[in-house]
Amino acid sequence: QRGFLGCIRSLNINGMTLDLEERAKMTPGVSSGQNSLCHNRGKCIEKSSGYVCDCTHSAYGGPNCKK
């Protein structure tokens, strides 16, 4: 899958306008209203394919700052 870097004002495909603003608010692997996926003061950082936890301000490490 290839990403897009740039700006889009309006996108019409076959006469249908796509609501890209709503799609931009969705992150794969993260549910709306979900508790923090990063623990012990870890900071959740959104990526194009999901998220990562920044554990630099925590004494813990690992994918979710639990180790």
C-alpha positions as MATLAB code, in Angstrom:
seq = 'QRGFLGCIRSLNINGMTLDLEERAKMTPGVSSGQNSLCHNRGKCIEKSSGYVCDCTHSAYGGPNCKK';
ca = [
       0.000    0.000    0.000;
       1.318    3.434   -0.904;
       0.580    6.555    1.084;
      -0.101   10.103   -0.059;
       1.830   13.184    0.967;
       0.123   16.450    0.095;
      -3.209   18.244    0.343;
      -6.620   17.269   -0.968;
      -9.544   19.662   -0.787;
     -12.274   17.486   -2.249;
     -12.208   13.983   -3.687;
     -14.910   12.717   -6.034;
     -14.870    9.167   -7.392;
     -17.567    8.199   -9.882;
     -19.609   11.236   -8.842;
     -19.470   10.383   -5.123;
     -17.702   12.732   -2.684;
     -15.587   10.913   -0.086;
     -15.462   12.261    3.475;
     -11.711   12.141    4.020;
     -11.881   14.128    7.251;
     -13.742   11.308    9.018;
     -11.372    8.692    7.588;
      -8.360   10.667    8.821;
      -9.635   10.364   12.392;
      -9.413    6.542   12.259;
      -6.220    4.686   13.114;
      -5.884    0.949   12.418;
      -5.690   -1.017   15.672;
      -7.106    1.817   17.800;
     -10.774    1.966   18.777;
     -12.530    5.240   19.528;
     -12.793    5.826   23.272;
     -10.258    3.090   24.000;
      -8.132    3.462   27.125;
      -4.509    4.391   26.543;
      -2.591    1.614   24.840;
       0.654    2.913   26.370;
       1.181    2.339   30.083;
       3.379    3.850   32.818;
       3.445    7.404   31.408;
       4.151    6.176   27.884;
       3.020    8.491   25.096;
       0.950    7.104   22.226;
       2.187    8.305   18.823;
       0.006    7.783   15.776;
       1.647    6.279   12.685;
       0.240    5.651    9.223;
      -0.121    1.934    9.975;
      -1.172    2.134   13.628;
       0.650    3.511   16.661;
       3.843    3.228   18.713;
       4.472    3.996   22.364;
       7.205    6.453   23.322;
       8.520    5.144   26.646;
      11.299    7.741   27.109;
       9.567    9.346   30.132;
       8.967    5.974   31.765;
      11.132    3.499   33.631;
       9.454    0.821   31.514;
       9.990   -0.318   27.933;
       8.559   -2.680   25.363;
       5.817   -2.124   22.808;
       3.365   -0.765   25.416;
       5.786    0.483   28.127;
       4.955   -2.477   30.415;
       8.350   -4.219   30.669;
];
